[in-house]
PDB file of C-alpha atoms in Angstrom:
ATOM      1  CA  UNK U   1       9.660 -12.078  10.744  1.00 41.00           C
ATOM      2  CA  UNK U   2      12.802 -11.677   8.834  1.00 50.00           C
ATOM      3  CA  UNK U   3      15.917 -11.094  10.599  1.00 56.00           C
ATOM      4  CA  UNK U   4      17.204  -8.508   8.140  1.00 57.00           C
ATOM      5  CA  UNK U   5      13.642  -6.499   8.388  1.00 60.00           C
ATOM      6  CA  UNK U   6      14.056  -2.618   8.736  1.00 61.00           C
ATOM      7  CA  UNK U   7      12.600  -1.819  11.698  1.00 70.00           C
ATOM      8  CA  UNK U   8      12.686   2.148  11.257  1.00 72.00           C
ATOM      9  CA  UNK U   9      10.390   3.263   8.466  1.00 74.00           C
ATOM     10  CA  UNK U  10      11.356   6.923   8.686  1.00 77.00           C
ATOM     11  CA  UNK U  11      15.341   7.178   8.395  1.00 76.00           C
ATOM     12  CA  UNK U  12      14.837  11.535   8.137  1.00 75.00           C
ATOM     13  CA  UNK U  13      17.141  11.589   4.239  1.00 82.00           C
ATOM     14  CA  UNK U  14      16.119  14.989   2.648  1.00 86.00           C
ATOM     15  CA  UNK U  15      15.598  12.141  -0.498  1.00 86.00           C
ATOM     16  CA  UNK U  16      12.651  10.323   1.278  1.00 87.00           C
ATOM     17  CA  UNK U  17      10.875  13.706   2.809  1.00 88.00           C
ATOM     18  CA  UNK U  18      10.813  14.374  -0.834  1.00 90.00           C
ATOM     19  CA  UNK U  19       9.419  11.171  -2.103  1.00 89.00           C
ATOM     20  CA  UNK U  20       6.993  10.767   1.072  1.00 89.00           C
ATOM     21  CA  UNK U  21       5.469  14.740   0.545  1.00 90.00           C
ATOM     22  CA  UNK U  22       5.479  13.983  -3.217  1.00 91.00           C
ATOM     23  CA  UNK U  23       3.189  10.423  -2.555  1.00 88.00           C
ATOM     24  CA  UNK U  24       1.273  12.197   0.442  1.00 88.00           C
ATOM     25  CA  UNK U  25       0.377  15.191  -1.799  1.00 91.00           C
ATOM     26  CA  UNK U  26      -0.383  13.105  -5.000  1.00 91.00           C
ATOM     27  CA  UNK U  27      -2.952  11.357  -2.668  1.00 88.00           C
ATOM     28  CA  UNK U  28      -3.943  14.518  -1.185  1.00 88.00           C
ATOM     29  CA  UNK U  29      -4.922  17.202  -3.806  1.00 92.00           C
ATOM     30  CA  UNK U  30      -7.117  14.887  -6.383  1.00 91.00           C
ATOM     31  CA  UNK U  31      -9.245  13.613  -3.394  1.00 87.00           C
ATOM     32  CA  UNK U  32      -9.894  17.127  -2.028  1.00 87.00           C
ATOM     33  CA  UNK U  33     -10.771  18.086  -5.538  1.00 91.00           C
ATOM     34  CA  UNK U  34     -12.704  15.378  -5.974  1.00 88.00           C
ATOM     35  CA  UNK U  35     -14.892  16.105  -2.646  1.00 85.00           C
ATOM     36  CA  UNK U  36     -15.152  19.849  -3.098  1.00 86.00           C
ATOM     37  CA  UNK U  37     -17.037  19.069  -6.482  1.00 85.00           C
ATOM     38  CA  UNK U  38     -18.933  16.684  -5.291  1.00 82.00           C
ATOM     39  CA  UNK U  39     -20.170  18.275  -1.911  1.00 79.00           C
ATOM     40  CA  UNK U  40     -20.227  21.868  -4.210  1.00 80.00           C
ATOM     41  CA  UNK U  41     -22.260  19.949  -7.098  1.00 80.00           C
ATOM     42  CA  UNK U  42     -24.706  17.958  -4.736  1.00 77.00           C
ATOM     43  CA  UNK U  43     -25.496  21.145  -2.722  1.00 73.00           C
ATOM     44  CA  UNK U  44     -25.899  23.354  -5.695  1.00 74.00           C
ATOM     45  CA  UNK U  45     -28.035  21.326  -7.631  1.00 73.00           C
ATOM     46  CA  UNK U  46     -30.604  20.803  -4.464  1.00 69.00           C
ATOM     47  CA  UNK U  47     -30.557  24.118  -4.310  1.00 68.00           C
ATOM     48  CA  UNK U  48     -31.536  25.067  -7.443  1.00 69.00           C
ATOM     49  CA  UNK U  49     -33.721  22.321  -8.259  1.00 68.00           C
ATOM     50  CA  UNK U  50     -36.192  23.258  -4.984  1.00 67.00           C
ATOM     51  CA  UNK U  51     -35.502  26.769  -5.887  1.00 66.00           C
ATOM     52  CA  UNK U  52     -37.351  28.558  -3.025  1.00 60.00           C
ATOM     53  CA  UNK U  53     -34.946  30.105  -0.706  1.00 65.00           C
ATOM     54  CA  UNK U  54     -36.810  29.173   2.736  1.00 68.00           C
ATOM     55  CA  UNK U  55     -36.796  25.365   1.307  1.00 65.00           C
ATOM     56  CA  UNK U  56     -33.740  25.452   0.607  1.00 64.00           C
ATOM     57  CA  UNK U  57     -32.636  26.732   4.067  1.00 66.00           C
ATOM     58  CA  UNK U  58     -34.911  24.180   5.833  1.00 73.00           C
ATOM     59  CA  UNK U  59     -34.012  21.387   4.045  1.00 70.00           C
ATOM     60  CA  UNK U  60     -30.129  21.970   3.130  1.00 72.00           C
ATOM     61  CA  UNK U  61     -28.742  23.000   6.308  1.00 74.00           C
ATOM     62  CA  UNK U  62     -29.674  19.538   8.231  1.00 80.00           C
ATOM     63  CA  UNK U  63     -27.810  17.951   5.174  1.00 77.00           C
ATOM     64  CA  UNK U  64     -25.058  19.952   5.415  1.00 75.00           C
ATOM     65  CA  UNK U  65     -24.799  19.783   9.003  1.00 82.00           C
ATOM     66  CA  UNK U  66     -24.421  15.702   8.717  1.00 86.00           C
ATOM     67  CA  UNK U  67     -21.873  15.861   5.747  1.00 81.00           C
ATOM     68  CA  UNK U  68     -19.930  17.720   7.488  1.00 81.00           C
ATOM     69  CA  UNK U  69     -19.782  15.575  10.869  1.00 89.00           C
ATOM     70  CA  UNK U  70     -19.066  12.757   8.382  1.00 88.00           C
ATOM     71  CA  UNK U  71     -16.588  14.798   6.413  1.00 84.00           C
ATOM     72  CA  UNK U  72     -14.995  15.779   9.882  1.00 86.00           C
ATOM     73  CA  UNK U  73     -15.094  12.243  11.601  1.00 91.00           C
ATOM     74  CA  UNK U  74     -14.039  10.327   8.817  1.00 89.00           C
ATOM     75  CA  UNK U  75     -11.216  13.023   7.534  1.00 87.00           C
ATOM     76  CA  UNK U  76      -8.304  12.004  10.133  1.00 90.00           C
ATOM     77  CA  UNK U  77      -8.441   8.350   9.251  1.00 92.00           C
ATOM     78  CA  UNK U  78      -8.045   9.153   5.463  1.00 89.00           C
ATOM     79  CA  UNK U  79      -5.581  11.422   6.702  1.00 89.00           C
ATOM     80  CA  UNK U  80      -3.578   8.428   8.150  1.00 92.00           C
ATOM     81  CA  UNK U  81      -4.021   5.768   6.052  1.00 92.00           C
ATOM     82  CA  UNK U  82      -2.899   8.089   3.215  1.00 90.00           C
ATOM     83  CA  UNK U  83       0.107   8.809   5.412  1.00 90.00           C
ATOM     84  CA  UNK U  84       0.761   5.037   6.331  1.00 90.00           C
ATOM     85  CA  UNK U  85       1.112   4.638   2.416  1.00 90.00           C
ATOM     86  CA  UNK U  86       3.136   6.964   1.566  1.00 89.00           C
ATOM     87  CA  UNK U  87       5.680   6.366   4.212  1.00 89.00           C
ATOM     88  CA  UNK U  88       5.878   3.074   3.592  1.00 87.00           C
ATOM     89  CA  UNK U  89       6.640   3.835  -0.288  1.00 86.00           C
ATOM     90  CA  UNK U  90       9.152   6.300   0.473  1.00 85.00           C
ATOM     91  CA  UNK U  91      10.789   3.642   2.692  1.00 84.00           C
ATOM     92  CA  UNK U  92      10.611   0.905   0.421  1.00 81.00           C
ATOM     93  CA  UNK U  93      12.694   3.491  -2.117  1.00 83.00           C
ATOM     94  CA  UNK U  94      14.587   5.099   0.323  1.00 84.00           C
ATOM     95  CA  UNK U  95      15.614   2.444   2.704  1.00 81.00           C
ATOM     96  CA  UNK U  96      17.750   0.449  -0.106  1.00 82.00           C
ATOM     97  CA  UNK U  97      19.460   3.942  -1.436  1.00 85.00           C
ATOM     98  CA  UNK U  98      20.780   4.505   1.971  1.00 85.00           C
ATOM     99  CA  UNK U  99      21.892   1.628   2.763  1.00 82.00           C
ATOM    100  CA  UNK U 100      23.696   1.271  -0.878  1.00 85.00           C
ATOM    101  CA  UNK U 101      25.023   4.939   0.136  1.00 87.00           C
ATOM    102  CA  UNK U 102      26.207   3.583   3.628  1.00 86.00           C
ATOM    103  CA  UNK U 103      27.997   0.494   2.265  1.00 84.00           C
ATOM    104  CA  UNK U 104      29.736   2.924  -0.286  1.00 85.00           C
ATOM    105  CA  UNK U 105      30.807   5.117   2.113  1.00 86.00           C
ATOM    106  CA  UNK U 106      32.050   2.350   4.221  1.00 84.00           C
ATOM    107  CA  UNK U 107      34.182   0.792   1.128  1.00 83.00           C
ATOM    108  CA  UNK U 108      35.513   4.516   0.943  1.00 83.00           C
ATOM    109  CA  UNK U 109      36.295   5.470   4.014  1.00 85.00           C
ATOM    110  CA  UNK U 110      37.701   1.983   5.406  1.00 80.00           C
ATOM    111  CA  UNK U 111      38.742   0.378   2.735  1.00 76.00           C
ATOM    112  CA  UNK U 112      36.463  -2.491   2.958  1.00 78.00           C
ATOM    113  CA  UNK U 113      36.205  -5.362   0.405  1.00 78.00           C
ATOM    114  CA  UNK U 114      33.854  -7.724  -0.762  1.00 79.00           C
ATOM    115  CA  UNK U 115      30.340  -7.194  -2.400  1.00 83.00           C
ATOM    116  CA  UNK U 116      27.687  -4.841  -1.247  1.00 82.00           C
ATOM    117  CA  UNK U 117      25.092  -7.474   0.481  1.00 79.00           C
ATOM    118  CA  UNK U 118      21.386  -6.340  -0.276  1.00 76.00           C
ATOM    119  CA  UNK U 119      17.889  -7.882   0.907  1.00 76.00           C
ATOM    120  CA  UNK U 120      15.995 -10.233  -1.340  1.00 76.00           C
ATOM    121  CA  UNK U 121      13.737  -7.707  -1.812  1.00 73.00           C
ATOM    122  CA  UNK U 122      15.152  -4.354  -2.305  1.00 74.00           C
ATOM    123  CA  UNK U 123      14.325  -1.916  -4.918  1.00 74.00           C
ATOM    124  CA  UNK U 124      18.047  -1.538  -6.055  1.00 80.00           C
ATOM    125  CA  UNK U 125      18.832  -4.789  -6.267  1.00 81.00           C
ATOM    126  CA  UNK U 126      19.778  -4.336  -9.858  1.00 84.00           C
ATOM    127  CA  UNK U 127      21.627  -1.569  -9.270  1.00 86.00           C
ATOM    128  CA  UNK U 128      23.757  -3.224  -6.462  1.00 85.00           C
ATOM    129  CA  UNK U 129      24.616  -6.401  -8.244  1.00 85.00           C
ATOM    130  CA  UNK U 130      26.048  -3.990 -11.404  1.00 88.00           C
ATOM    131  CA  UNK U 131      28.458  -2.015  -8.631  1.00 87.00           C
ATOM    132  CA  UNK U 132      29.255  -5.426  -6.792  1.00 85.00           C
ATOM    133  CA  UNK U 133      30.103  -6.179 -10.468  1.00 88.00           C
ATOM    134  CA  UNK U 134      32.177  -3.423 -10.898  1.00 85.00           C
ATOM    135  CA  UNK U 135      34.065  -3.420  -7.445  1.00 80.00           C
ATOM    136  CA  UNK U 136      34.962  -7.477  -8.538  1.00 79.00           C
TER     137      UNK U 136
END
């Protein structure tokens, strides 16, 4: 494990609530679109194709009944793994803007000299080694 690791993966910045509702959403809405047709599709179309209302009450309901215990059991892990992702994206962008922000404010505020020091592999990387050029 690296020495230089973040070990917090939510730092609370009003920037990455933003970025980690806009990647949890994003994830969010086109799979429950995506299951509301399908579950709205696969039940309509058995239930027109048998087309007799007391077959379609004996043999829908059961199949509703386990799609939705599937829907239900399997919903909080999707739930979580969606939010696992999208926290650690928002960190990933967030993190390294922070950071840059702290060591900005520190040059600022205390008059500190020398470059800005970044990880190997932070987003802003780029961006850094332009201001480190700049403060030179």
């Amino acid at each position: 494990m690296e020495k230089n690791r973040r070990r917090k993966k939510f730092i609370g910045t009003p920037f990455q609530k933003k970025i980690l509702l806009l990647v949890f959403l994003a994830a969010l809405i086109p799979m429950g679109i995506a299951a509301f047709c399908l579950y709205y599709l696969i039940f309509n179309l058995m239930a027109w194709q048998i087309g007799i209302p007391e077959a379609v009450a004996c043999n829908l309901i059961p199949v509703a009944r386990r799609v939705n215990l599937i829907i239900l059991v399997s919903l909080p892990v999707v739930l979580l793994v969606i939010w696992k992702v999208a926290l650690e994206l928002s960190h990933r962008i967030a993190g390294p803007l922070y950071r840059l922000e702290k060591e900005l404010g520190e040059r600022i505020v205390f008059d500190r000299k020398g470059p800005i020091s970044v990880r190997r592999n932070d987003e802003l990387k780029s961006l850094v080694e332009k201001i480190n050029k700049l403060i030179k």
